[in-house]
Tab-separated table of C-alpha atoms in Angstrom:
chain	number	residue	atom	x	y	z
A	1446	MET	CA	-12.092	-33.113	-69.834
A	1447	VAL	CA	-13.656	-36.102	-68.219
A	1448	GLY	CA	-16.766	-37.520	-69.334
A	1449	ASP	CA	-18.712	-36.626	-72.574
A	1450	LEU	CA	-21.830	-35.035	-70.922
A	1451	PRO	CA	-22.187	-31.159	-71.492
A	1452	GLY	CA	-20.626	-29.498	-68.582
A	1453	SER	CA	-19.368	-32.575	-66.822
A	1454	GLY	CA	-15.798	-31.410	-66.537
A	1455	ARG	CA	-16.779	-28.436	-64.528
A	1456	LYS	CA	-19.118	-30.274	-62.214
A	1457	LEU	CA	-16.468	-32.656	-61.340
A	1458	PHE	CA	-14.097	-29.935	-60.836
A	1459	ILE	CA	-16.224	-28.463	-58.307
A	1460	LEU	CA	-17.233	-31.640	-56.637
A	1461	ILE	CA	-13.434	-32.799	-56.141
A	1462	LEU	CA	-13.046	-28.878	-54.664
A	1463	VAL	CA	-15.569	-29.597	-52.386
A	1464	LEU	CA	-14.250	-33.068	-51.345
A	1465	THR	CA	-10.891	-31.659	-50.948
A	1466	LEU	CA	-12.029	-29.093	-48.411
A	1467	ASP	CA	-14.006	-31.431	-46.630
A	1468	LEU	CA	-11.536	-33.956	-46.285
A	1469	LEU	CA	-8.841	-31.350	-45.314
A	1470	SER	CA	-11.256	-30.372	-42.392
A	1471	PHE	CA	-11.534	-33.822	-41.464
A	1472	THR	CA	-7.847	-34.976	-41.419
A	1473	CYS	CA	-6.271	-31.887	-39.445
A	1474	ILE	CA	-7.326	-33.418	-36.218
A	1475	LEU	CA	-5.356	-36.717	-36.937
A	1476	PRO	CA	-2.059	-35.814	-35.423
A	1477	LEU	CA	-3.519	-34.000	-32.519
A	1478	PHE	CA	-5.266	-36.618	-30.368
A	1479	PRO	CA	-2.653	-37.276	-28.001
A	1480	SER	CA	-2.551	-33.481	-27.033
A	1481	ILE	CA	-6.370	-33.091	-27.081
A	1482	ILE	CA	-6.617	-35.680	-24.433
A	1483	GLU	CA	-3.968	-34.667	-22.383
A	1484	TYR	CA	-5.281	-31.145	-22.594
A	1485	TYR	CA	-8.573	-32.345	-21.050
A	1486	SER	CA	-6.742	-34.536	-18.381
A	1487	ARG	CA	-5.077	-31.554	-17.232
A	1488	GLN	CA	-8.336	-29.346	-17.143
A	1489	ALA	CA	-10.159	-31.948	-15.286
A	1490	ARG	CA	-7.642	-31.320	-12.431
A	1491	LEU	CA	-7.525	-27.825	-12.329
A	1492	PRO	CA	-9.450	-26.806	-8.840
A	1493	GLU	CA	-10.820	-23.768	-10.681
A	1494	ASN	CA	-12.375	-25.745	-13.068
A	1495	GLY	CA	-14.430	-27.970	-10.620
A	1496	GLY	CA	-13.692	-31.359	-12.469
A	1497	ASP	CA	-14.871	-32.820	-15.770
A	1498	VAL	CA	-17.903	-35.212	-14.852
A	1499	VAL	CA	-17.486	-36.879	-18.381
A	1500	TYR	CA	-13.534	-37.289	-18.294
A	1501	GLU	CA	-13.797	-38.293	-14.549
A	1502	TYR	CA	-16.317	-41.008	-15.487
A	1503	PHE	CA	-13.947	-42.342	-18.308
A	1504	GLU	CA	-11.224	-42.378	-16.066
A	1505	SER	CA	-12.844	-44.333	-13.075
A	1506	SER	CA	-14.277	-46.923	-15.677
A	1507	ALA	CA	-10.729	-47.245	-16.911
A	1508	LYS	CA	-9.699	-48.058	-13.608
A	1509	TRP	CA	-12.239	-50.281	-12.877
A	1510	LEU	CA	-11.380	-52.319	-15.938
A	1511	GLN	CA	-7.945	-52.419	-14.838
A	1512	SER	CA	-8.733	-53.693	-11.620
A	1513	ILE	CA	-10.842	-56.610	-13.419
A	1514	VAL	CA	-8.119	-57.649	-15.829
A	1515	TYR	CA	-5.472	-57.075	-12.969
A	1516	VAL	CA	-3.287	-54.478	-15.098
A	1517	PRO	CA	-1.312	-51.693	-13.360
A	1518	ASP	CA	-2.730	-48.118	-13.352
A	1519	LEU	CA	-0.778	-46.591	-15.856
A	1520	GLN	CA	-2.143	-42.814	-16.547
A	1521	ARG	CA	-0.030	-42.317	-19.567
A	1522	TYR	CA	-1.569	-45.083	-21.328
A	1523	ASN	CA	-5.141	-43.655	-20.669
A	1524	THR	CA	-4.916	-41.272	-23.237
A	1525	VAL	CA	-4.864	-43.877	-25.822
A	1526	PHE	CA	-7.708	-46.074	-24.597
A	1527	PHE	CA	-9.947	-42.846	-24.423
A	1528	ALA	CA	-9.237	-41.579	-27.988
A	1529	GLY	CA	-9.538	-45.158	-29.381
A	1530	ILE	CA	-13.181	-45.101	-27.875
A	1531	ILE	CA	-13.947	-41.939	-29.545
A	1532	GLY	CA	-12.221	-43.011	-32.981
A	1533	SER	CA	-14.218	-46.345	-33.014
A	1534	LEU	CA	-17.736	-44.083	-32.082
A	1535	PHE	CA	-16.931	-41.857	-34.598
A	1536	SER	CA	-16.039	-44.442	-37.287
A	1537	PHE	CA	-19.209	-46.537	-36.174
A	1538	LEU	CA	-21.654	-43.813	-36.430
A	1539	GLN	CA	-20.157	-43.077	-39.881
A	1540	TYR	CA	-20.731	-46.710	-40.826
A	1541	LEU	CA	-24.319	-46.276	-39.854
A	1542	SER	CA	-25.279	-42.893	-41.631
A	1543	SER	CA	-23.202	-43.198	-44.616
A	1544	PRO	CA	-25.155	-45.551	-46.601
A	1545	ILE	CA	-28.465	-44.151	-45.182
A	1546	LEU	CA	-27.649	-40.635	-46.393
A	1547	GLY	CA	-26.551	-42.029	-49.430
A	1548	ALA	CA	-29.809	-43.967	-50.124
A	1549	LEU	CA	-31.482	-40.729	-49.303
A	1550	SER	CA	-29.584	-39.264	-52.155
A	1551	ASP	CA	-31.013	-41.714	-54.432
A	1552	VAL	CA	-34.667	-40.012	-53.546
A	1553	TYR	CA	-34.066	-36.650	-52.630
A	1554	GLY	CA	-31.150	-35.401	-54.614
A	1555	ARG	CA	-27.435	-35.502	-54.185
A	1556	LYS	CA	-27.116	-31.741	-53.317
A	1557	PRO	CA	-29.698	-31.462	-50.341
A	1558	ILE	CA	-27.917	-34.300	-48.765
A	1559	LEU	CA	-24.116	-33.154	-49.417
A	1560	ILE	CA	-25.451	-29.867	-47.936
A	1561	LEU	CA	-26.922	-31.595	-44.939
A	1562	SER	CA	-23.841	-33.367	-44.391
A	1563	ILE	CA	-21.882	-30.453	-44.680
A	1564	LEU	CA	-24.159	-28.396	-42.092
A	1565	GLY	CA	-23.595	-31.290	-39.663
A	1566	SER	CA	-19.877	-31.002	-40.156
A	1567	LEU	CA	-20.151	-27.267	-39.595
A	1568	ALA	CA	-21.722	-27.902	-36.305
A	1569	SER	CA	-19.284	-30.364	-35.025
A	1570	TYR	CA	-16.220	-28.276	-35.867
A	1571	TYR	CA	-18.105	-25.475	-34.265
A	1572	LEU	CA	-18.592	-27.612	-30.919
A	1573	TRP	CA	-14.944	-28.668	-31.084
A	1574	SER	CA	-13.953	-25.063	-31.167
A	1575	ILE	CA	-15.789	-24.330	-27.894
A	1576	ALA	CA	-15.230	-27.456	-26.354
A	1577	ASP	CA	-13.859	-26.525	-22.715
A	1578	THR	CA	-14.957	-29.893	-21.262
A	1579	PHE	CA	-14.355	-33.644	-22.556
A	1580	GLY	CA	-18.277	-34.041	-22.715
A	1581	VAL	CA	-18.369	-31.255	-25.342
A	1582	PHE	CA	-15.666	-32.481	-27.284
A	1583	ILE	CA	-17.178	-36.083	-27.561
A	1584	VAL	CA	-20.687	-34.280	-28.614
A	1585	SER	CA	-18.736	-32.668	-31.339
A	1586	ARG	CA	-17.335	-36.069	-32.694
A	1587	ILE	CA	-20.785	-37.723	-32.501
A	1588	VAL	CA	-22.442	-35.105	-34.425
A	1589	GLY	CA	-19.394	-35.193	-37.091
A	1590	GLY	CA	-19.860	-39.008	-37.313
A	1591	LEU	CA	-23.394	-38.825	-38.105
A	1592	SER	CA	-22.652	-36.173	-40.725
A	1593	LYS	CA	-19.918	-37.571	-42.529
A	1594	ALA	CA	-21.616	-38.921	-45.996
A	1595	SER	CA	-19.683	-36.579	-48.347
A	1596	VAL	CA	-17.625	-39.447	-49.642
A	1597	SER	CA	-20.470	-41.880	-50.626
A	1598	VAL	CA	-22.599	-38.920	-52.171
A	1599	ALA	CA	-19.375	-37.759	-53.967
A	1600	ILE	CA	-19.089	-40.880	-55.593
A	1601	ALA	CA	-22.783	-40.930	-56.387
A	1602	VAL	CA	-22.287	-37.489	-58.093
A	1603	VAL	CA	-19.382	-39.074	-60.263
A	1604	THR	CA	-21.543	-41.807	-61.657
A	1605	ASP	CA	-24.327	-39.266	-62.404
A	1606	ILE	CA	-21.850	-37.082	-64.351
A	1607	CYS	CA	-19.567	-39.644	-65.991
A	1608	PRO	CA	-20.501	-42.237	-68.637
A	1609	ILE	CA	-19.207	-45.913	-68.000
A	1610	SER	CA	-16.332	-45.303	-70.337
A	1611	SER	CA	-14.574	-42.614	-68.223
A	1612	ARG	CA	-16.286	-43.043	-64.605
A	1613	GLY	CA	-12.881	-44.604	-63.772
A	1614	LYS	CA	-10.809	-41.250	-64.497
A	1615	GLY	CA	-13.886	-39.787	-62.126
A	1616	MET	CA	-13.047	-41.835	-59.628
A	1617	ALA	CA	-9.373	-41.510	-59.593
A	1618	PHE	CA	-10.237	-37.736	-59.022
A	1619	VAL	CA	-11.928	-38.709	-55.807
A	1620	GLY	CA	-8.513	-40.804	-54.822
A	1621	ILE	CA	-6.386	-37.713	-55.705
A	1622	ALA	CA	-8.590	-35.443	-53.451
A	1623	PHE	CA	-7.997	-38.398	-50.812
A	1624	SER	CA	-4.217	-38.324	-51.084
A	1625	CYS	CA	-3.897	-34.536	-50.997
A	1626	ALA	CA	-5.925	-34.122	-48.146
A	1627	PHE	CA	-4.280	-36.880	-46.009
A	1628	ILE	CA	-0.744	-35.129	-46.992
A	1629	ILE	CA	-1.632	-31.619	-46.193
A	1630	GLY	CA	-4.547	-31.813	-43.720
A	1631	PRO	CA	-2.755	-33.203	-40.758
A	1632	ALA	CA	0.394	-31.142	-41.015
A	1633	ILE	CA	-1.934	-27.884	-41.225
A	1634	GLY	CA	-3.872	-29.376	-38.049
A	1635	ALA	CA	-0.205	-29.675	-36.521
A	1636	TYR	CA	0.928	-26.331	-37.568
A	1637	PHE	CA	-1.985	-24.559	-35.911
A	1638	ALA	CA	-1.548	-26.654	-32.721
A	1639	ALA	CA	2.004	-25.950	-32.399
A	1640	SER	CA	1.403	-22.006	-32.942
A	1641	ALA	CA	-1.004	-22.103	-30.172
A	1642	ALA	CA	1.418	-24.175	-27.983
A	1643	ALA	CA	4.330	-21.742	-28.800
A	1644	ALA	CA	1.648	-18.623	-27.780
A	1645	VAL	CA	0.541	-20.560	-24.575
A	1646	LYS	CA	3.998	-20.941	-23.635
A	1647	ALA	CA	5.184	-17.300	-23.982
A	1648	THR	CA	2.051	-16.116	-22.145
A	1649	THR	CA	1.948	-18.712	-19.617
A	1650	ASP	CA	-1.712	-18.881	-19.987
A	1651	ASN	CA	-2.718	-22.468	-19.399
A	1652	ILE	CA	-6.424	-22.077	-19.757
A	1653	VAL	CA	-6.007	-21.465	-23.372
A	1654	HIS	CA	-7.462	-24.432	-25.371
A	1655	LEU	CA	-4.161	-25.552	-27.648
A	1656	ASN	CA	-6.414	-27.305	-30.460
A	1657	THR	CA	-8.704	-24.017	-30.717
A	1658	ALA	CA	-6.656	-22.845	-33.799
A	1659	PRO	CA	-7.193	-26.409	-35.780
A	1660	ALA	CA	-10.861	-26.406	-35.087
A	1661	LYS	CA	-11.332	-23.015	-36.229
A	1662	PHE	CA	-9.463	-23.804	-39.400
A	1663	ALA	CA	-11.707	-26.872	-39.974
A	1664	LEU	CA	-14.790	-24.605	-39.288
A	1665	PHE	CA	-13.324	-21.775	-41.911
A	1666	VAL	CA	-12.552	-24.573	-44.151
A	1667	THR	CA	-16.018	-26.270	-43.983
A	1668	PHE	CA	-17.671	-22.790	-44.228
A	1669	LEU	CA	-16.024	-22.216	-47.928
A	1670	GLU	CA	-17.104	-25.708	-48.494
A	1671	LEU	CA	-20.667	-25.018	-47.927
A	1672	VAL	CA	-20.464	-21.676	-50.042
A	1673	LEU	CA	-18.824	-23.720	-52.780
A	1674	ALA	CA	-21.677	-26.527	-52.747
A	1675	LEU	CA	-24.526	-24.043	-52.635
A	1676	LEU	CA	-23.285	-21.636	-55.220
A	1677	PHE	CA	-21.605	-23.876	-57.721
A	1678	LEU	CA	-22.394	-27.180	-57.537
A	1679	PRO	CA	-25.613	-28.232	-59.562
A	1680	GLU	CA	-27.673	-31.022	-58.837
A	1681	THR	CA	-26.837	-34.239	-60.697
A	1682	LEU	CA	-29.633	-36.719	-60.307
A	1683	THR	CA	-32.118	-36.316	-63.256
A	1684	LYS	CA	-34.614	-38.330	-61.411
A	1685	PRO	CA	-35.051	-40.458	-58.311
A	1686	ARG	CA	-33.529	-43.788	-58.663
A	1687	MET	CA	-35.095	-45.417	-55.664
A	1688	LYS	CA	-38.525	-44.978	-53.622
A	1689	LEU	CA	-38.436	-44.170	-49.726
A	1690	ARG	CA	-39.529	-47.819	-49.171
A	1691	GLU	CA	-36.816	-49.446	-51.074
A	1692	ILE	CA	-34.262	-47.473	-48.847
A	1693	VAL	CA	-35.159	-49.439	-45.715
A	1694	GLN	CA	-34.212	-53.166	-47.090
A	1695	SER	CA	-31.363	-51.616	-49.001
A	1696	THR	CA	-29.822	-49.852	-46.056
A	1697	TYR	CA	-30.090	-53.101	-44.012
A	1698	ASN	CA	-28.163	-55.029	-46.451
A	1699	TYR	CA	-25.251	-52.304	-46.299
A	1700	ILE	CA	-25.244	-51.842	-42.573
A	1701	HIS	CA	-25.973	-55.530	-41.160
A	1702	PRO	CA	-22.779	-57.368	-40.745
A	1703	LYS	CA	-24.089	-60.899	-41.965
A	1704	ALA	CA	-25.746	-59.304	-45.108
A	1705	LEU	CA	-22.548	-57.646	-45.950
A	1706	PHE	CA	-20.473	-60.221	-45.805
A	1707	GLU	CA	-22.678	-62.545	-48.054
A	1708	PHE	CA	-22.939	-59.696	-50.506
A	1709	LYS	CA	-26.682	-60.094	-50.164
A	1710	VAL	CA	-27.568	-56.539	-51.776
A	1711	VAL	CA	-26.082	-58.030	-55.167
A	1712	GLY	CA	-27.379	-61.411	-54.682
A	1713	LYS	CA	-23.888	-63.124	-54.440
A	1714	GLU	CA	-24.528	-65.396	-51.344
A	1715	ASN	CA	-23.227	-68.344	-53.065
A	1716	ASN	CA	-20.314	-66.756	-54.351
A	1717	LYS	CA	-17.533	-68.154	-51.992
A	1718	LEU	CA	-14.303	-66.760	-53.358
A	1719	LEU	CA	-16.330	-62.988	-52.904
A	1720	ARG	CA	-17.260	-63.774	-49.314
A	1721	CYS	CA	-13.592	-64.856	-48.954
A	1722	TYR	CA	-12.069	-61.499	-50.348
A	1723	GLY	CA	-14.479	-59.667	-48.028
A	1724	GLN	CA	-13.278	-61.495	-44.881
A	1725	ILE	CA	-9.663	-60.891	-45.957
A	1726	TYR	CA	-10.322	-57.322	-46.232
A	1727	PHE	CA	-11.960	-57.002	-42.959
A	1728	TYR	CA	-9.509	-58.734	-41.124
A	1729	TYR	CA	-6.716	-56.791	-42.625
A	1730	LEU	CA	-8.192	-53.607	-42.326
A	1731	PHE	CA	-9.522	-54.307	-38.878
A	1732	LEU	CA	-5.887	-55.189	-37.606
A	1733	TYR	CA	-4.193	-52.351	-39.682
A	1734	SER	CA	-6.713	-49.367	-38.834
A	1735	GLY	CA	-6.330	-50.450	-34.809
A	1736	LEU	CA	-2.366	-50.398	-35.461
A	1737	GLU	CA	-2.492	-47.282	-37.421
A	1738	PHE	CA	-4.630	-45.201	-35.166
A	1739	THR	CA	-2.314	-45.695	-32.082
A	1740	LEU	CA	1.062	-44.959	-34.165
A	1741	CYS	CA	0.805	-41.172	-32.848
A	1742	PHE	CA	0.553	-42.343	-29.326
A	1743	LEU	CA	3.618	-44.552	-29.730
A	1744	THR	CA	5.505	-41.767	-31.080
A	1745	HIS	CA	4.193	-39.580	-28.081
A	1746	ILE	CA	5.389	-42.075	-25.530
A	1747	ARG	CA	8.554	-43.190	-26.936
A	1748	PHE	CA	9.708	-40.203	-28.778
A	1749	GLN	CA	7.972	-37.284	-26.955
A	1750	TYR	CA	6.611	-36.268	-30.329
A	1751	GLY	CA	4.449	-33.065	-29.940
A	1752	SER	CA	2.189	-31.856	-32.268
A	1753	SER	CA	4.249	-30.331	-34.961
A	1754	GLN	CA	6.508	-33.629	-34.959
A	1755	GLN	CA	3.614	-35.715	-35.468
A	1756	GLY	CA	2.639	-33.680	-38.672
A	1757	LYS	CA	5.956	-34.049	-40.085
A	1758	LEU	CA	5.268	-38.271	-39.597
A	1759	TYR	CA	1.735	-38.071	-41.155
A	1760	LEU	CA	3.631	-35.953	-44.320
A	1761	PHE	CA	6.266	-38.323	-44.470
A	1762	THR	CA	3.966	-41.316	-44.672
A	1763	GLY	CA	1.232	-39.544	-46.854
A	1764	VAL	CA	3.849	-38.424	-49.479
A	1765	LEU	CA	5.406	-41.988	-49.463
A	1766	MET	CA	2.191	-43.590	-49.673
A	1767	VAL	CA	1.058	-41.185	-52.836
A	1768	ILE	CA	4.281	-41.799	-54.463
A	1769	LEU	CA	3.893	-45.731	-53.994
A	1770	GLN	CA	0.228	-45.477	-54.744
A	1771	GLY	CA	1.046	-43.863	-58.038
A	1772	ILE	CA	3.879	-46.530	-58.884
A	1773	PHE	CA	1.730	-49.606	-57.670
A	1774	ALA	CA	-1.485	-48.263	-59.117
A	1775	GLY	CA	0.090	-48.524	-62.659
A	1776	PHE	CA	1.850	-51.905	-61.633
A	1777	VAL	CA	-1.285	-53.467	-60.362
A	1778	ARG	CA	-3.595	-52.459	-63.420
A	1779	ARG	CA	-0.849	-54.013	-65.711
A	1780	ILE	CA	-1.102	-57.507	-63.853
A	1781	PRO	CA	-3.247	-60.018	-65.312
A	1782	LEU	CA	-5.995	-61.196	-63.071
A	1783	ASP	CA	-4.951	-64.228	-62.304
A	1784	ARG	CA	-1.819	-62.822	-61.100
A	1785	GLN	CA	-3.613	-60.310	-58.470
A	1786	GLN	CA	-4.069	-62.890	-55.748
A	1787	PRO	CA	0.147	-63.816	-55.234
A	1788	THR	CA	0.491	-59.657	-55.421
A	1789	ALA	CA	-1.791	-59.195	-52.715
A	1790	LEU	CA	-0.449	-62.278	-50.816
A	1791	LEU	CA	3.020	-60.328	-51.481
A	1792	GLY	CA	1.622	-56.984	-49.651
A	1793	LEU	CA	0.211	-59.175	-46.993
A	1794	ALA	CA	3.201	-60.538	-46.434
A	1795	ALA	CA	4.988	-57.072	-46.012
A	1796	ILE	CA	2.723	-55.991	-43.444
A	1797	THR	CA	3.584	-58.351	-40.597
A	1798	PRO	CA	7.127	-57.469	-40.568
A	1799	ALA	CA	6.401	-53.616	-40.562
A	1800	PHE	CA	4.487	-53.848	-37.311
A	1801	LEU	CA	6.888	-56.374	-35.865
A	1802	LEU	CA	9.623	-53.477	-36.709
A	1803	MET	CA	7.690	-50.803	-35.044
A	1804	SER	CA	7.359	-53.105	-31.728
A	1805	MET	CA	10.943	-52.986	-31.513
A	1806	ALA	CA	11.599	-49.175	-32.834
A	1807	PHE	CA	13.094	-47.591	-29.969
A	1808	ASN	CA	15.103	-45.164	-32.303
A	1809	GLU	CA	13.695	-43.075	-35.011
A	1810	THR	CA	15.716	-44.791	-37.775
A	1811	LEU	CA	14.159	-47.875	-37.238
A	1812	LEU	CA	10.614	-46.383	-37.067
A	1813	TYR	CA	10.877	-44.976	-40.164
A	1814	ILE	CA	12.112	-48.146	-42.032
A	1815	SER	CA	9.279	-49.788	-40.323
A	1816	LEU	CA	6.922	-46.771	-41.877
A	1817	ALA	CA	8.501	-47.461	-45.187
A	1818	LEU	CA	7.691	-51.171	-45.468
A	1819	PHE	CA	4.192	-50.310	-43.848
A	1820	SER	CA	3.473	-47.557	-46.779
A	1821	CYS	CA	4.660	-50.427	-49.350
A	1822	ALA	CA	2.398	-52.991	-48.142
A	1823	SER	CA	-0.648	-50.426	-47.993
A	1824	ALA	CA	0.063	-49.238	-51.381
A	1825	ILE	CA	-0.388	-53.015	-52.791
A	1826	VAL	CA	-3.117	-54.734	-50.717
A	1827	VAL	CA	-6.481	-52.606	-51.191
A	1828	PRO	CA	-5.926	-52.020	-54.587
A	1829	CYS	CA	-5.480	-55.820	-55.505
A	1830	LEU	CA	-8.474	-56.889	-53.403
A	1831	THR	CA	-10.407	-54.110	-54.883
A	1832	THR	CA	-9.639	-55.442	-58.683
A	1833	LEU	CA	-10.367	-59.212	-57.142
A	1834	VAL	CA	-13.652	-58.350	-55.961
A	1835	SER	CA	-14.554	-56.047	-58.773
A	1836	ALA	CA	-14.071	-59.133	-60.935
A	1837	GLN	CA	-16.392	-61.205	-59.380
A	1838	CYS	CA	-19.256	-59.104	-59.738
A	1839	ASP	CA	-21.543	-58.421	-62.495
A	1840	GLU	CA	-21.329	-55.236	-64.512
A	1841	SER	CA	-24.683	-54.325	-64.099
A	1842	LYS	CA	-24.158	-54.310	-60.385
A	1843	LYS	CA	-20.798	-53.402	-60.134
A	1844	GLY	CA	-21.507	-50.311	-58.172
A	1845	SER	CA	-23.382	-51.949	-55.443
A	1846	CYS	CA	-20.794	-54.789	-55.031
A	1847	MET	CA	-18.084	-52.050	-54.306
A	1848	GLY	CA	-20.248	-50.253	-52.105
A	1849	VAL	CA	-20.496	-53.449	-50.028
A	1850	PHE	CA	-16.879	-53.773	-50.190
A	1851	ARG	CA	-16.583	-49.919	-48.923
A	1852	SER	CA	-18.905	-51.009	-46.047
A	1853	ILE	CA	-16.822	-53.727	-45.166
A	1854	GLY	CA	-14.004	-51.422	-44.848
A	1855	ALA	CA	-16.069	-48.800	-42.908
A	1856	LEU	CA	-17.284	-51.578	-40.402
A	1857	SER	CA	-13.511	-52.530	-39.762
A	1858	ARG	CA	-12.423	-49.166	-39.054
A	1859	ALA	CA	-15.291	-48.906	-36.817
A	1860	CYS	CA	-14.048	-52.001	-34.649
A	1861	GLY	CA	-10.159	-51.324	-35.425
A	1862	PRO	CA	-9.153	-48.603	-33.486
A	1863	ILE	CA	-10.822	-49.869	-30.139
A	1864	PHE	CA	-9.324	-52.876	-30.213
A	1865	GLY	CA	-5.778	-51.400	-31.062
A	1866	SER	CA	-6.139	-48.886	-28.394
A	1867	LEU	CA	-7.455	-51.576	-25.751
A	1868	MET	CA	-4.352	-53.711	-26.329
A	1869	PHE	CA	-2.103	-50.691	-26.314
A	1870	TRP	CA	-3.486	-49.680	-22.917
A	1871	LEU	CA	-3.538	-53.230	-21.537
A	1872	MET	CA	-0.316	-54.415	-22.588
A	1873	GLY	CA	2.175	-51.403	-23.850
A	1874	PRO	CA	3.122	-50.313	-27.252
A	1875	THR	CA	6.047	-53.136	-27.568
A	1876	MET	CA	3.149	-56.086	-27.131
A	1877	CYS	CA	0.608	-54.317	-28.805
A	1878	TYR	CA	2.663	-54.063	-31.804
A	1879	LEU	CA	4.063	-57.391	-31.726
A	1880	ILE	CA	0.735	-59.108	-31.160
A	1881	GLY	CA	-0.883	-56.912	-33.976
A	1882	GLY	CA	1.910	-57.970	-36.265
A	1883	ILE	CA	1.203	-61.571	-35.488
A	1884	LEU	CA	-2.451	-61.601	-35.949
A	1885	LEU	CA	-1.916	-59.879	-39.357
A	1886	VAL	CA	-0.763	-63.543	-40.444
A	1887	ILE	CA	-4.313	-64.664	-40.446
A	1888	PRO	CA	-5.284	-62.743	-43.685
A	1889	PHE	CA	-1.878	-63.620	-45.193
A	1890	LEU	CA	-3.091	-67.220	-44.513
A	1891	LEU	CA	-6.729	-67.073	-45.785
A	1892	MET	CA	-5.203	-65.237	-48.893
A	1893	LYS	CA	-2.716	-67.923	-49.302
A	1894	ARG	CA	-5.343	-70.801	-49.164
A	1895	ILE	CA	-7.453	-69.223	-51.663
A	1896	ASN	CA	-4.226	-68.552	-53.965
A	1897	ASN	CA	-3.627	-72.662	-53.913
A	1898	GLU	CA	-7.171	-73.456	-54.371
A	1899	THR	CA	-7.411	-71.217	-57.296
A	1900	SER	CA	-4.010	-72.483	-58.451
A	1901	ASN	CA	-4.812	-76.162	-58.391
A	1902	SER	CA	-8.388	-75.695	-60.030
A	1903	VAL	CA	-6.636	-74.101	-63.165
A	1904	LYS	CA	-4.100	-76.784	-63.146
A	1905	THR	CA	-6.914	-79.477	-62.947
A	1906	VAL	CA	-8.774	-77.628	-65.780
């Protein structure tokens, strides 16, 4: 049982179950973006539908931008650009709402804010399930982005029910929930979409929305999550930790980029090393998330992958990353603090060749080799950076410090998809991954400089 408080193990079990269901519904859409955008593209062109105002606006804006930058009008790349806008919009809204809802949970309690978040997700998936137009689908993603605070509230619950001595174990269970959901969710979404596609092919009914089945799955799972949270998850905040007027300043420091990168919320403005780690994390995750987001479009265009094959791809990378994270997590924990920087440097060195290989992957063998290298780098970099940042934080403010670190990650994931999709759209997949791989040298060089400076200072001492 985790924690020494009465019933903490049961509370943690319910929390992890709720979080897993939340992440399952969230991840089932990941391999479906190419087919979703293509569906709305076809629907907009059907005479009986009378067009789709929002999709046509996106398309005309794309053509206008192409005429300005003098690139050819490649219709098949438009889906990447549109999905990138939607992906970044969702992540940006999540970046804004998550710290606000997390802070409100310090005033009004964990359970009410978690229920509010789940109800918002429920509304989002309902809108997705009935989204016959591109506009309704975008509204569903906006509602979902504004409601996605389950992770920040879940982490707050872990800090409530687990004493400091066993809090690491509680966070490990949160990591397990992520891993399981990111393996199973995309595969389930792809399965339902593929089954729906087969039904459409058999009935020749082109009006059927191919993504209704995964949307209904997400809706059903979120409803189960709501029931579990309402009936079985108790309130874990014994007394308010913040006053409402304190939330404004606290939230500002978690959202404003300058305050974020200065770690102002924990009073670390003068800690140069901590600020450098934050910059490296942003540059790395900004480029990484942008290229990662476009991966399903790369396979769709080059290898004509459908939803089912996309699901298998996500399953392969998910299982491999879980295995490697399990191996490297123990490896990273055993590395002395003074060796964490060189280890992070090793991971950063591996990510560039991974994306360079992807740019040249015109056969599936090379693609999967690049994905294996990509997974190795992913399993090393973030755990090492997390350890390095944690070591720079005062024990009394470690939670807030790591909250800033997560917010920097959320900001990078809000900017990354639109950047990666824009490069893909303007230059095509080969140049997109080639340039992205080369740009990933930047965080490597920053980490190398810090590692050299740290080594020199140790030698001087």
